[in-house]
Amino acid sequence: MSAISIFEQLRLGERLRVNWRVELDPRHQEMPLLTLQPLLENAIYHGIQPLPGGGVITIRARCQEGRIVLSVRNPKRRGRPSPR
Protein backbone atom coordinates (compact mmCIF):
# COMPACT_ATOMS: atom_id res chain seq x y z
CA MET A 1 0.00 0.00 0.00
CA SER A 2 1.33 3.44 -0.84
CA ALA A 3 2.21 5.98 1.83
CA ILE A 4 -0.63 8.26 0.75
CA SER A 5 -3.23 5.52 1.08
CA ILE A 6 -1.88 4.56 4.51
CA PHE A 7 -2.11 8.19 5.65
CA GLU A 8 -5.61 8.58 4.22
CA GLN A 9 -6.66 5.26 5.77
CA LEU A 10 -5.68 6.62 9.17
CA ARG A 11 -7.55 9.87 8.52
CA LEU A 12 -10.71 8.39 7.00
CA GLY A 13 -10.78 5.10 8.93
CA GLU A 14 -13.41 2.63 7.78
CA ARG A 15 -14.76 5.11 5.22
CA LEU A 16 -11.81 4.29 2.91
CA ARG A 17 -11.37 0.81 1.53
CA VAL A 18 -8.80 0.03 -1.16
CA ASN A 19 -9.08 -2.98 -3.45
CA TRP A 20 -5.77 -3.75 -5.19
CA ARG A 21 -6.01 -5.85 -8.38
CA VAL A 22 -2.39 -6.24 -9.48
CA GLU A 23 -2.07 -8.61 -12.42
CA LEU A 24 1.66 -8.17 -12.97
CA ASP A 25 4.88 -8.45 -11.00
CA PRO A 26 5.73 -4.82 -10.14
CA ARG A 27 9.31 -5.77 -9.31
CA HIS A 28 9.91 -6.45 -13.02
CA GLN A 29 8.09 -3.43 -14.47
CA GLU A 30 9.51 0.04 -15.02
CA MET A 31 7.22 2.99 -14.38
CA PRO A 32 7.94 6.66 -13.61
CA LEU A 33 7.91 7.47 -9.91
CA LEU A 34 4.71 8.95 -8.48
CA THR A 35 2.59 7.79 -11.43
CA LEU A 36 -0.11 6.32 -9.23
CA GLN A 37 -0.07 8.87 -6.40
CA PRO A 38 -2.02 11.74 -8.07
CA LEU A 39 -4.64 9.29 -9.37
CA LEU A 40 -5.13 7.85 -5.90
CA GLU A 41 -5.23 11.30 -4.27
CA ASN A 42 -7.93 12.46 -6.71
CA ALA A 43 -9.99 9.32 -6.14
CA ILE A 44 -9.87 9.90 -2.39
CA TYR A 45 -10.54 13.64 -2.57
CA HIS A 46 -13.31 13.57 -5.18
CA GLY A 47 -14.75 10.09 -4.65
CA ILE A 48 -14.45 9.05 -1.00
CA GLN A 49 -14.13 12.21 1.07
CA PRO A 50 -17.53 13.75 0.07
CA LEU A 51 -19.45 10.52 0.81
CA PRO A 52 -20.60 10.18 4.43
CA GLY A 53 -20.28 6.39 4.23
CA GLY A 54 -17.07 6.44 2.23
CA GLY A 55 -16.49 3.70 -0.30
CA VAL A 56 -14.07 1.48 -2.15
CA ILE A 57 -11.30 2.60 -4.47
CA THR A 58 -10.24 -0.10 -6.91
CA ILE A 59 -6.70 0.11 -8.25
CA ARG A 60 -5.85 -2.18 -11.14
CA ALA A 61 -2.43 -2.73 -12.69
CA ARG A 62 -1.86 -5.05 -15.63
CA CYS A 63 0.24 -5.54 -18.73
CA GLN A 64 -1.38 -5.16 -22.11
CA GLU A 65 0.59 -5.45 -25.34
CA GLY A 66 3.86 -4.85 -23.49
CA ARG A 67 2.62 -1.74 -21.66
CA ILE A 68 1.56 -1.15 -18.07
CA VAL A 69 -2.09 -0.18 -17.79
CA LEU A 70 -3.23 1.48 -14.55
CA SER A 71 -6.80 2.28 -13.61
CA VAL A 72 -8.23 3.84 -10.48
CA ARG A 73 -11.98 3.72 -9.87
CA ASN A 74 -13.88 5.47 -7.10
CA PRO A 75 -17.57 5.81 -6.24
CA LYS A 76 -19.52 8.70 -7.73
CA ARG A 77 -21.81 10.96 -5.71
CA ARG A 78 -25.45 10.54 -6.69
CA GLY A 79 -27.08 13.40 -8.49
CA ARG A 80 -23.83 14.63 -10.03
CA PRO A 81 -23.41 14.48 -13.79
CA SER A 82 -20.45 12.59 -15.16
CA PRO A 83 -17.66 14.80 -16.54
CA ARG A 84 -17.38 14.81 -20.33
CSV table of C-alpha atoms in Angstrom, one decimal:
chain,number,residue,atom,x,y,z
A,1,MET,CA,0.0,0.0,0.0
A,2,SER,CA,1.3,3.4,-0.8
A,3,ALA,CA,2.2,6.0,1.8
A,4,ILE,CA,-0.6,8.3,0.8
A,5,SER,CA,-3.2,5.5,1.1
A,6,ILE,CA,-1.9,4.6,4.5
A,7,PHE,CA,-2.1,8.2,5.6
A,8,GLU,CA,-5.6,8.6,4.2
A,9,GLN,CA,-6.7,5.3,5.8
A,10,LEU,CA,-5.7,6.6,9.2
A,11,ARG,CA,-7.6,9.9,8.5
A,12,LEU,CA,-10.7,8.4,7.0
A,13,GLY,CA,-10.8,5.1,8.9
A,14,GLU,CA,-13.4,2.6,7.8
A,15,ARG,CA,-14.8,5.1,5.2
A,16,LEU,CA,-11.8,4.3,2.9
A,17,ARG,CA,-11.4,0.8,1.5
A,18,VAL,CA,-8.8,0.0,-1.2
A,19,ASN,CA,-9.1,-3.0,-3.5
A,20,TRP,CA,-5.8,-3.8,-5.2
A,21,ARG,CA,-6.0,-5.8,-8.4
A,22,VAL,CA,-2.4,-6.2,-9.5
A,23,GLU,CA,-2.1,-8.6,-12.4
A,24,LEU,CA,1.7,-8.2,-13.0
A,25,ASP,CA,4.9,-8.4,-11.0
A,26,PRO,CA,5.7,-4.8,-10.1
A,27,ARG,CA,9.3,-5.8,-9.3
A,28,HIS,CA,9.9,-6.4,-13.0
A,29,GLN,CA,8.1,-3.4,-14.5
A,30,GLU,CA,9.5,0.0,-15.0
A,31,MET,CA,7.2,3.0,-14.4
A,32,PRO,CA,7.9,6.7,-13.6
A,33,LEU,CA,7.9,7.5,-9.9
A,34,LEU,CA,4.7,9.0,-8.5
A,35,THR,CA,2.6,7.8,-11.4
A,36,LEU,CA,-0.1,6.3,-9.2
A,37,GLN,CA,-0.1,8.9,-6.4
A,38,PRO,CA,-2.0,11.7,-8.1
A,39,LEU,CA,-4.6,9.3,-9.4
A,40,LEU,CA,-5.1,7.9,-5.9
A,41,GLU,CA,-5.2,11.3,-4.3
A,42,ASN,CA,-7.9,12.5,-6.7
A,43,ALA,CA,-10.0,9.3,-6.1
A,44,ILE,CA,-9.9,9.9,-2.4
A,45,TYR,CA,-10.5,13.6,-2.6
A,46,HIS,CA,-13.3,13.6,-5.2
A,47,GLY,CA,-14.8,10.1,-4.7
A,48,ILE,CA,-14.4,9.0,-1.0
A,49,GLN,CA,-14.1,12.2,1.1
A,50,PRO,CA,-17.5,13.7,0.1
A,51,LEU,CA,-19.4,10.5,0.8
A,52,PRO,CA,-20.6,10.2,4.4
A,53,GLY,CA,-20.3,6.4,4.2
A,54,GLY,CA,-17.1,6.4,2.2
A,55,GLY,CA,-16.5,3.7,-0.3
A,56,VAL,CA,-14.1,1.5,-2.2
A,57,ILE,CA,-11.3,2.6,-4.5
A,58,THR,CA,-10.2,-0.1,-6.9
A,59,ILE,CA,-6.7,0.1,-8.2
A,60,ARG,CA,-5.9,-2.2,-11.1
A,61,ALA,CA,-2.4,-2.7,-12.7
A,62,ARG,CA,-1.9,-5.1,-15.6
A,63,CYS,CA,0.2,-5.5,-18.7
A,64,GLN,CA,-1.4,-5.2,-22.1
A,65,GLU,CA,0.6,-5.4,-25.3
A,66,GLY,CA,3.9,-4.9,-23.5
A,67,ARG,CA,2.6,-1.7,-21.7
A,68,ILE,CA,1.6,-1.1,-18.1
A,69,VAL,CA,-2.1,-0.2,-17.8
A,70,LEU,CA,-3.2,1.5,-14.5
A,71,SER,CA,-6.8,2.3,-13.6
A,72,VAL,CA,-8.2,3.8,-10.5
A,73,ARG,CA,-12.0,3.7,-9.9
A,74,ASN,CA,-13.9,5.5,-7.1
A,75,PRO,CA,-17.6,5.8,-6.2
A,76,LYS,CA,-19.5,8.7,-7.7
A,77,ARG,CA,-21.8,11.0,-5.7
A,78,ARG,CA,-25.4,10.5,-6.7
A,79,GLY,CA,-27.1,13.4,-8.5
A,80,ARG,CA,-23.8,14.6,-10.0
A,81,PRO,CA,-23.4,14.5,-13.8
A,82,SER,CA,-20.4,12.6,-15.2
A,83,PRO,CA,-17.7,14.8,-16.5
A,84,ARG,CA,-17.4,14.8,-20.3
